[in-house]
Amino acid sequence: MTTRNVPFHLSLDTQHGDKHPSGSLAASISHLTPPVTPTGDSDPPSRRLATPRSHESLSTATDQAAVFSPLEFPEEVEFHHDGSGSRVELGRGVWSIVYMASSRAPSTVSSMTPPSSPATASRVLAVKSPVRRDAQAVIYAEAKILTRLSLTPGHKRYVVPFRGYISRSQSIVMSALPLSLATYIEDKAGIARENMSTRTMFDPVQGLSAWHEMAERLIAGLSWLHNEAQIVHGDLKPHNLLLRPRRGSSGSNSSSSNSDDFPYDPVFADFSSAYDMSCASPGATGTSISAMTPPFTAPELLSVASLTSPDSAPTPASDVFSLAVTLLAAATGDLLVYPGSSNMQRLAMAREGHRVLDFARSGANGTRIPRKGLVERIVQPATVKEPSQRITAAKWVDLSRQ
């Protein structure tokens, strides 16, 4: 899992008592960092062993909803270090840092008995830990969400592989994936700029076919998350979507087949703002709007009233809006989404998010969203002003496949 430095920060902490009013929120946008998955200890050891805890007995939907503690990671973890001896970072967010690490099964074989097979091969992992004390509860709640997701049929297709939780360091362990959607968008935008022509200027930066295929897979994943897993993500954006290379029936990377195809399976990551809809309320998870990214946040959550209310929380409708703006950013190649010349202007536009298509069309890459074209047809029903009037993820699946 990797990220690149971007010219603006993407996550906004909303957990403090002094919620961000209109002016300070705009000022804060320039101090955000791209979120991914966190890890961080005050003085973590280079190796650690967690006590295994099994959730295999949780086999029914009712049992899955009643996860009271995260699945523990049962192996040893060793962090990777760079030439200067510092841990290799894969990403950094409001609550956490993600480090690259490896794992091996703990050695429990008696010295008097020769091993029956070679030692388990090392696996590359992403280890996410809190960067400050008040983040521990957020990471723990995320570990519980990931445990729930890992017990839901279909999770291997739609969610970053979750390996477990290390209680001693309050860290989440996941498989490391090599690419984020944000990096993919930046790469395709750069290629499009270098090869600009009147033939392609009305298509998404990755090509119309690849964009459509990507949109179908992301929308199907969101429908699974809402309707099968009963989870609201709460902070959908390109940095929280990871891309796993697709493999053909022969096991080879499918990107070598048709160049017009989208060669990845997108998976959801960073559930630090998520909540379980099977619980009584969002607050039960302790993650009610823990962080947000203004360009991708639904406008109803950006009002001063929402930012100052302890009861404000993301909803399935706000997830739909966030994914729609993510798809729009993927089409234009612009991670800033809104074309304003200042953070204050872009925030004002984000608060009028139902006009996002018009705002994006006024930007440098507006030709890539032709009126009555495919991008507008898929994005528009998901960005209407009233949350209750937005298309649901399930109906959005059908629309995306037409």
Tab-separated table of C-alpha atoms in Angstrom:
chain	number	residue	atom	x	y	z
A	1	MET	CA	0.000	0.000	0.000
A	2	THR	CA	1.573	3.271	-1.045
A	3	THR	CA	0.664	6.911	-1.220
A	4	ARG	CA	2.239	9.988	-2.714
A	5	ASN	CA	2.652	13.417	-1.265
A	6	VAL	CA	-0.128	15.699	-2.410
A	7	PRO	CA	-0.202	19.506	-2.282
A	8	PHE	CA	-2.950	19.618	0.323
A	9	HIS	CA	-4.037	17.642	3.333
A	10	LEU	CA	-7.097	15.500	2.979
A	11	SER	CA	-8.335	14.570	6.432
A	12	LEU	CA	-9.879	16.868	8.974
A	13	ASP	CA	-10.089	15.926	12.644
A	14	THR	CA	-13.571	16.645	14.007
A	15	GLN	CA	-13.310	14.931	17.371
A	16	HIS	CA	-12.136	17.855	19.464
A	17	GLY	CA	-14.482	19.804	21.623
A	18	ASP	CA	-13.789	22.982	19.654
A	19	LYS	CA	-15.481	21.937	16.440
A	20	HIS	CA	-14.332	23.776	13.348
A	21	PRO	CA	-16.450	26.814	12.561
A	22	SER	CA	-16.712	28.115	9.040
A	23	GLY	CA	-13.512	30.148	8.961
A	24	SER	CA	-11.200	27.799	10.837
A	25	LEU	CA	-12.352	24.837	8.781
A	26	ALA	CA	-11.287	26.557	5.600
A	27	ALA	CA	-7.950	27.439	7.128
A	28	SER	CA	-7.465	23.851	8.207
A	29	ILE	CA	-7.809	22.384	4.724
A	30	SER	CA	-4.236	23.305	3.903
A	31	HIS	CA	-3.003	21.253	6.882
A	32	LEU	CA	-4.487	17.859	6.069
A	33	THR	CA	-2.649	14.665	5.326
A	34	PRO	CA	-3.608	11.883	2.954
A	35	PRO	CA	-5.284	9.140	4.974
A	36	VAL	CA	-4.652	5.490	4.496
A	37	THR	CA	-4.160	3.295	7.504
A	38	PRO	CA	-2.381	4.251	10.723
A	39	THR	CA	0.207	2.814	13.062
A	40	GLY	CA	2.189	4.409	15.794
A	41	ASP	CA	3.470	3.635	19.289
A	42	SER	CA	5.219	5.731	21.874
A	43	ASP	CA	8.029	3.171	22.048
A	44	PRO	CA	7.085	0.056	20.082
A	45	PRO	CA	9.409	-2.957	20.027
A	46	SER	CA	10.725	-4.162	16.677
A	47	ARG	CA	9.055	-7.530	17.262
A	48	ARG	CA	5.871	-8.360	19.099
A	49	LEU	CA	3.695	-11.395	19.691
A	50	ALA	CA	-0.025	-11.099	20.244
A	51	THR	CA	-2.239	-13.652	21.956
A	52	PRO	CA	-4.542	-15.319	19.413
A	53	ARG	CA	-8.286	-14.903	19.910
A	54	SER	CA	-10.666	-16.889	17.750
A	55	HIS	CA	-13.964	-15.657	16.299
A	56	GLU	CA	-14.540	-18.773	14.229
A	57	SER	CA	-17.658	-19.600	16.268
A	58	LEU	CA	-19.364	-16.430	14.991
A	59	SER	CA	-21.042	-17.945	11.976
A	60	THR	CA	-24.476	-16.353	11.730
A	61	ALA	CA	-25.440	-12.798	10.837
A	62	THR	CA	-26.699	-12.247	14.381
A	63	ASP	CA	-23.451	-13.483	15.863
A	64	GLN	CA	-21.422	-11.375	13.451
A	65	ALA	CA	-23.231	-8.249	14.608
A	66	ALA	CA	-22.272	-9.062	18.187
A	67	VAL	CA	-18.487	-8.766	17.906
A	68	PHE	CA	-17.379	-7.439	21.282
A	69	SER	CA	-13.611	-7.526	20.733
A	70	PRO	CA	-11.348	-7.479	17.675
A	71	LEU	CA	-9.716	-10.551	16.204
A	72	GLU	CA	-6.165	-10.703	17.605
A	73	PHE	CA	-3.166	-10.991	15.284
A	74	PRO	CA	-1.383	-14.251	16.197
A	75	GLU	CA	2.000	-13.785	14.516
A	76	GLU	CA	5.245	-11.909	15.040
A	77	VAL	CA	5.650	-8.508	13.390
A	78	GLU	CA	8.920	-6.979	12.255
A	79	PHE	CA	8.923	-3.443	10.877
A	80	HIS	CA	10.900	-2.496	7.777
A	81	HIS	CA	13.481	0.287	8.136
A	82	ASP	CA	15.095	2.613	5.619
A	83	GLY	CA	18.784	3.439	5.268
A	84	SER	CA	18.653	5.888	8.169
A	85	GLY	CA	17.059	3.342	10.506
A	86	SER	CA	13.580	4.909	10.439
A	87	ARG	CA	10.469	2.826	9.879
A	88	VAL	CA	9.206	2.764	6.317
A	89	GLU	CA	5.907	4.660	6.154
A	90	LEU	CA	3.148	3.700	3.748
A	91	GLY	CA	0.752	6.466	4.719
A	92	ARG	CA	-0.219	8.964	7.387
A	93	GLY	CA	-3.600	10.239	8.546
A	94	VAL	CA	-5.313	12.227	11.280
A	95	TRP	CA	-5.315	9.324	13.732
A	96	SER	CA	-2.489	7.101	12.606
A	97	ILE	CA	0.560	6.194	10.575
A	98	VAL	CA	0.856	3.077	8.437
A	99	TYR	CA	4.182	1.261	8.396
A	100	MET	CA	5.497	-1.518	6.205
A	101	ALA	CA	6.222	-4.713	8.096
A	102	SER	CA	6.676	-8.463	7.691
A	103	SER	CA	5.343	-11.358	9.678
A	104	ARG	CA	6.309	-14.902	10.559
A	105	ALA	CA	4.385	-17.519	12.458
A	106	PRO	CA	5.728	-17.765	16.029
A	107	SER	CA	8.148	-20.617	16.602
A	108	THR	CA	6.464	-23.101	18.955
A	109	VAL	CA	8.180	-26.296	17.862
A	110	SER	CA	10.087	-28.133	20.584
A	111	SER	CA	13.870	-28.137	20.177
A	112	MET	CA	13.798	-31.917	20.603
A	113	THR	CA	11.496	-32.396	17.607
A	114	PRO	CA	12.651	-31.557	14.081
A	115	PRO	CA	10.197	-29.309	12.197
A	116	SER	CA	7.922	-31.141	9.788
A	117	SER	CA	7.980	-28.304	7.223
A	118	PRO	CA	9.982	-25.154	6.470
A	119	ALA	CA	9.207	-21.969	8.412
A	120	THR	CA	6.280	-19.894	7.173
A	121	ALA	CA	7.408	-17.432	4.519
A	122	SER	CA	7.443	-13.761	5.473
A	123	ARG	CA	4.468	-11.692	4.270
A	124	VAL	CA	4.481	-7.968	3.597
A	125	LEU	CA	2.007	-6.193	5.859
A	126	ALA	CA	0.648	-2.719	6.533
A	127	VAL	CA	0.524	-1.971	10.262
A	128	LYS	CA	-1.680	0.912	11.379
A	129	SER	CA	-1.236	2.381	14.857
A	130	PRO	CA	-2.460	5.503	16.671
A	131	VAL	CA	-0.278	8.606	16.579
A	132	ARG	CA	-1.709	10.070	19.779
A	133	ARG	CA	-3.389	8.822	22.906
A	134	ASP	CA	-6.941	9.866	22.034
A	135	ALA	CA	-6.681	7.883	18.783
A	136	GLN	CA	-6.551	4.541	20.581
A	137	ALA	CA	-10.331	4.303	20.918
A	138	VAL	CA	-10.753	5.139	17.222
A	139	ILE	CA	-8.301	2.417	16.160
A	140	TYR	CA	-9.942	-0.106	18.492
A	141	ALA	CA	-13.384	0.707	17.043
A	142	GLU	CA	-11.976	0.321	13.531
A	143	ALA	CA	-10.516	-3.079	14.465
A	144	LYS	CA	-13.971	-4.188	15.612
A	145	ILE	CA	-15.498	-2.986	12.335
A	146	LEU	CA	-12.845	-4.867	10.354
A	147	THR	CA	-13.474	-7.990	12.433
A	148	ARG	CA	-17.191	-7.737	11.593
A	149	LEU	CA	-16.387	-7.245	7.931
A	150	SER	CA	-14.017	-10.211	7.884
A	151	LEU	CA	-16.921	-12.415	9.018
A	152	THR	CA	-19.240	-11.218	6.249
A	153	PRO	CA	-19.423	-13.247	3.018
A	154	GLY	CA	-17.889	-11.271	0.165
A	155	HIS	CA	-15.333	-9.383	2.247
A	156	LYS	CA	-12.351	-10.778	0.316
A	157	ARG	CA	-13.641	-9.084	-2.795
A	158	TYR	CA	-14.421	-5.667	-1.361
A	159	VAL	CA	-12.346	-4.947	1.768
A	160	VAL	CA	-8.621	-4.585	2.421
A	161	PRO	CA	-7.435	-7.938	3.858
A	162	PHE	CA	-7.585	-7.657	7.659
A	163	ARG	CA	-5.086	-9.825	9.561
A	164	GLY	CA	-5.888	-8.857	13.129
A	165	TYR	CA	-5.380	-6.438	16.000
A	166	ILE	CA	-2.354	-6.138	18.304
A	167	SER	CA	-3.760	-5.096	21.661
A	168	ARG	CA	-0.401	-4.249	23.253
A	169	SER	CA	0.277	-1.499	20.715
A	170	GLN	CA	-3.330	-0.762	19.671
A	171	SER	CA	-2.377	-1.543	16.058
A	172	ILE	CA	-4.297	-2.949	13.108
A	173	VAL	CA	-2.540	-5.406	10.799
A	174	MET	CA	-3.520	-5.674	7.127
A	175	SER	CA	-2.068	-7.053	3.935
A	176	ALA	CA	-0.097	-4.381	2.098
A	177	LEU	CA	-1.600	-3.393	-1.250
A	178	PRO	CA	0.603	-1.548	-3.722
A	179	LEU	CA	-1.592	1.205	-5.126
A	180	SER	CA	-4.265	3.686	-4.052
A	181	LEU	CA	-6.937	5.087	-6.337
A	182	ALA	CA	-5.504	8.561	-5.656
A	183	THR	CA	-2.121	7.577	-7.106
A	184	TYR	CA	-3.814	5.871	-10.053
A	185	ILE	CA	-5.787	9.061	-10.800
A	186	GLU	CA	-2.632	11.185	-10.618
A	187	ASP	CA	-0.799	8.825	-12.964
A	188	LYS	CA	-3.610	8.801	-15.525
A	189	ALA	CA	-4.020	12.581	-15.314
A	190	GLY	CA	-0.311	13.025	-16.036
A	191	ILE	CA	-0.463	10.722	-19.049
A	192	ALA	CA	-3.580	12.521	-20.321
A	193	ARG	CA	-1.837	15.909	-20.097
A	194	GLU	CA	1.107	14.622	-22.101
A	195	ASN	CA	-1.142	13.123	-24.776
A	196	MET	CA	-3.899	15.703	-24.970
A	197	SER	CA	-5.878	15.637	-28.213
A	198	THR	CA	-9.313	16.598	-29.461
A	199	ARG	CA	-10.034	12.881	-29.830
A	200	THR	CA	-9.715	12.161	-26.088
A	201	MET	CA	-10.517	15.500	-24.422
A	202	PHE	CA	-14.173	14.521	-23.858
A	203	ASP	CA	-13.359	11.206	-22.138
A	204	PRO	CA	-12.254	10.474	-18.567
A	205	VAL	CA	-8.474	10.610	-18.152
A	206	GLN	CA	-8.211	6.802	-18.031
A	207	GLY	CA	-10.545	6.304	-20.992
A	208	LEU	CA	-14.303	5.901	-21.018
A	209	SER	CA	-14.346	2.097	-20.933
A	210	ALA	CA	-11.893	1.848	-18.016
A	211	TRP	CA	-13.749	4.568	-16.058
A	212	HIS	CA	-17.094	2.829	-16.557
A	213	GLU	CA	-15.672	-0.520	-15.454
A	214	MET	CA	-14.090	1.085	-12.383
A	215	ALA	CA	-17.365	2.835	-11.505
A	216	GLU	CA	-19.327	-0.418	-11.743
A	217	ARG	CA	-16.952	-2.207	-9.377
A	218	LEU	CA	-16.840	0.613	-6.839
A	219	ILE	CA	-20.626	1.016	-6.797
A	220	ALA	CA	-21.087	-2.752	-6.423
A	221	GLY	CA	-18.669	-2.658	-3.490
A	222	LEU	CA	-20.581	0.162	-1.810
A	223	SER	CA	-23.853	-1.719	-2.245
A	224	TRP	CA	-22.270	-4.766	-0.593
A	225	LEU	CA	-20.925	-2.606	2.245
A	226	HIS	CA	-24.335	-1.044	2.970
A	227	ASN	CA	-26.680	-3.952	2.312
A	228	GLU	CA	-24.697	-7.093	3.118
A	229	ALA	CA	-22.184	-5.875	5.706
A	230	GLN	CA	-24.457	-3.136	7.147
A	231	ILE	CA	-21.521	-0.718	7.428
A	232	VAL	CA	-21.339	2.996	6.621
A	233	HIS	CA	-17.767	3.888	5.634
A	234	GLY	CA	-17.953	7.566	6.549
A	235	ASP	CA	-14.842	8.855	4.728
A	236	LEU	CA	-14.859	7.654	1.129
A	237	LYS	CA	-12.279	9.269	-1.137
A	238	PRO	CA	-9.560	8.167	-3.565
A	239	HIS	CA	-6.953	7.758	-0.812
A	240	ASN	CA	-9.152	5.287	1.073
A	241	LEU	CA	-9.675	3.030	-1.935
A	242	LEU	CA	-6.886	0.593	-2.755
A	243	LEU	CA	-6.352	-1.211	-6.042
A	244	ARG	CA	-5.531	-4.893	-6.234
A	245	PRO	CA	-4.280	-6.099	-9.656
A	246	ARG	CA	-6.734	-8.451	-11.292
A	247	ARG	CA	-5.445	-11.867	-12.215
A	248	GLY	CA	-6.624	-13.931	-15.158
A	249	SER	CA	-7.586	-17.565	-14.998
A	250	SER	CA	-3.962	-18.493	-15.630
A	251	GLY	CA	-2.833	-16.414	-12.656
A	252	SER	CA	-1.210	-13.709	-14.784
A	253	ASN	CA	-1.929	-10.024	-14.317
A	254	SER	CA	-4.964	-9.165	-16.437
A	255	SER	CA	-3.553	-5.700	-17.191
A	256	SER	CA	-1.622	-7.333	-20.015
A	257	SER	CA	-4.855	-8.161	-21.902
A	258	ASN	CA	-7.037	-5.318	-23.146
A	259	SER	CA	-5.477	-1.896	-22.585
A	260	ASP	CA	-8.974	-0.364	-22.403
A	261	ASP	CA	-9.921	-2.476	-19.390
A	262	PHE	CA	-9.657	-1.330	-15.784
A	263	PRO	CA	-7.043	-3.835	-14.549
A	264	TYR	CA	-7.784	-3.623	-10.826
A	265	ASP	CA	-10.253	-4.734	-8.202
A	266	PRO	CA	-10.862	-1.737	-5.887
A	267	VAL	CA	-11.148	-2.482	-2.170
A	268	PHE	CA	-12.276	-0.265	0.711
A	269	ALA	CA	-9.749	0.754	3.358
A	270	ASP	CA	-9.491	3.050	6.408
A	271	PHE	CA	-12.665	2.469	8.423
A	272	SER	CA	-11.724	4.926	11.189
A	273	SER	CA	-14.889	6.965	10.508
A	274	ALA	CA	-17.154	3.957	9.886
A	275	TYR	CA	-20.063	2.726	11.949
A	276	ASP	CA	-22.047	-0.462	12.134
A	277	MET	CA	-25.688	0.039	11.138
A	278	SER	CA	-26.649	-3.110	13.030
A	279	CYS	CA	-25.789	-1.269	16.264
A	280	ALA	CA	-28.313	0.975	17.989
A	281	SER	CA	-26.607	4.208	16.918
A	282	PRO	CA	-23.443	5.522	15.244
A	283	GLY	CA	-22.192	6.776	18.599
A	284	ALA	CA	-22.062	3.203	19.866
A	285	THR	CA	-18.880	2.710	17.842
A	286	GLY	CA	-17.226	5.870	19.106
A	287	THR	CA	-16.497	7.098	15.584
A	288	SER	CA	-19.223	9.625	14.799
A	289	ILE	CA	-17.555	11.868	12.166
A	290	SER	CA	-14.035	11.303	13.485
A	291	ALA	CA	-12.487	12.786	10.337
A	292	MET	CA	-13.631	14.182	7.032
A	293	THR	CA	-12.236	15.358	3.713
A	294	PRO	CA	-14.117	18.496	2.596
A	295	PRO	CA	-13.952	17.977	-1.201
A	296	PHE	CA	-15.463	14.489	-0.846
A	297	THR	CA	-17.789	15.106	2.106
A	298	ALA	CA	-21.548	15.370	1.576
A	299	PRO	CA	-22.664	18.998	1.963
A	300	GLU	CA	-25.119	18.224	4.786
A	301	LEU	CA	-22.120	17.208	6.924
A	302	LEU	CA	-20.177	20.412	6.171
A	303	SER	CA	-22.656	22.843	7.691
A	304	VAL	CA	-21.655	24.606	10.901
A	305	ALA	CA	-24.578	22.913	12.655
A	306	SER	CA	-23.345	19.456	11.669
A	307	LEU	CA	-19.742	20.200	12.566
A	308	THR	CA	-20.722	21.400	16.023
A	309	SER	CA	-23.238	18.666	16.798
A	310	PRO	CA	-22.010	15.601	18.729
A	311	ASP	CA	-24.867	13.608	17.168
A	312	SER	CA	-23.905	14.323	13.556
A	313	ALA	CA	-22.820	11.197	11.702
A	314	PRO	CA	-22.275	9.955	8.158
A	315	THR	CA	-25.101	8.026	6.529
A	316	PRO	CA	-25.522	5.673	3.567
A	317	ALA	CA	-26.635	8.727	1.558
A	318	SER	CA	-23.472	10.643	2.449
A	319	ASP	CA	-21.388	7.599	1.424
A	320	VAL	CA	-23.141	7.602	-1.949
A	321	PHE	CA	-22.344	11.291	-2.406
A	322	SER	CA	-18.684	10.782	-1.469
A	323	LEU	CA	-18.244	7.914	-3.904
A	324	ALA	CA	-19.915	9.938	-6.669
A	325	VAL	CA	-17.445	12.800	-6.164
A	326	THR	CA	-14.619	10.241	-6.104
A	327	LEU	CA	-15.799	8.982	-9.506
A	328	LEU	CA	-15.957	12.571	-10.748
A	329	ALA	CA	-12.376	13.206	-9.587
A	330	ALA	CA	-11.307	10.018	-11.360
A	331	ALA	CA	-12.897	11.272	-14.589
A	332	THR	CA	-11.322	14.747	-14.503
A	333	GLY	CA	-8.015	13.683	-12.966
A	334	ASP	CA	-8.317	16.474	-10.379
A	335	LEU	CA	-8.090	15.414	-6.720
A	336	LEU	CA	-9.008	18.944	-5.614
A	337	VAL	CA	-12.385	18.432	-7.358
A	338	TYR	CA	-13.437	22.082	-7.072
A	339	PRO	CA	-11.671	24.727	-9.210
A	340	GLY	CA	-11.495	27.587	-6.686
A	341	SER	CA	-8.259	29.561	-6.362
A	342	SER	CA	-8.228	29.285	-2.565
A	343	ASN	CA	-9.180	26.830	0.170
A	344	MET	CA	-11.991	29.153	1.251
A	345	GLN	CA	-13.498	29.173	-2.246
A	346	ARG	CA	-13.279	25.398	-2.561
A	347	LEU	CA	-14.902	24.910	0.839
A	348	ALA	CA	-17.767	27.208	-0.149
A	349	MET	CA	-18.274	25.122	-3.287
A	350	ALA	CA	-18.144	21.880	-1.300
A	351	ARG	CA	-20.954	23.190	0.908
A	352	GLU	CA	-22.955	23.554	-2.316
A	353	GLY	CA	-21.972	20.049	-3.308
A	354	HIS	CA	-25.197	19.340	-5.206
A	355	ARG	CA	-23.720	21.637	-7.877
A	356	VAL	CA	-20.487	19.673	-8.085
A	357	LEU	CA	-20.965	18.740	-11.755
A	358	ASP	CA	-21.316	22.404	-12.741
A	359	PHE	CA	-18.347	23.393	-10.598
A	360	ALA	CA	-16.175	20.653	-12.092
A	361	ARG	CA	-17.194	21.645	-15.625
A	362	SER	CA	-15.893	25.166	-14.958
A	363	GLY	CA	-12.446	23.758	-14.196
A	364	ALA	CA	-9.557	23.040	-16.522
A	365	ASN	CA	-10.747	19.493	-17.236
A	366	GLY	CA	-14.459	20.239	-17.521
A	367	THR	CA	-14.645	18.900	-21.078
A	368	ARG	CA	-14.226	15.397	-19.644
A	369	ILE	CA	-17.780	15.619	-18.214
A	370	PRO	CA	-19.905	16.198	-21.326
A	371	ARG	CA	-23.559	17.004	-20.731
A	372	LYS	CA	-25.837	13.961	-20.953
A	373	GLY	CA	-22.734	11.794	-21.165
A	374	LEU	CA	-21.936	8.629	-19.219
A	375	VAL	CA	-20.151	10.367	-16.319
A	376	GLU	CA	-23.047	12.775	-15.740
A	377	ARG	CA	-25.606	9.970	-16.013
A	378	ILE	CA	-23.924	7.964	-13.260
A	379	VAL	CA	-22.833	10.818	-10.971
A	380	GLN	CA	-25.861	13.148	-11.069
A	381	PRO	CA	-28.427	10.971	-9.199
A	382	ALA	CA	-25.909	10.433	-6.401
A	383	THR	CA	-25.191	14.126	-5.797
A	384	VAL	CA	-28.662	15.659	-5.457
A	385	LYS	CA	-29.064	18.110	-2.591
A	386	GLU	CA	-31.531	16.242	-0.381
A	387	PRO	CA	-29.976	13.063	1.058
A	388	SER	CA	-33.348	11.310	1.019
A	389	GLN	CA	-33.621	11.923	-2.724
A	390	ARG	CA	-30.233	10.476	-3.637
A	391	ILE	CA	-30.074	7.152	-5.370
A	392	THR	CA	-29.377	4.226	-3.046
A	393	ALA	CA	-26.302	2.080	-3.558
A	394	ALA	CA	-28.451	-0.904	-4.604
A	395	LYS	CA	-30.307	1.061	-7.289
A	396	TRP	CA	-27.049	2.720	-8.303
A	397	VAL	CA	-25.664	-0.710	-9.211
A	398	ASP	CA	-28.444	-1.199	-11.750
A	399	LEU	CA	-27.922	2.296	-13.192
A	400	SER	CA	-24.172	1.785	-13.568
A	401	ARG	CA	-24.702	-1.389	-15.599
A	402	GLN	CA	-27.063	0.153	-18.140
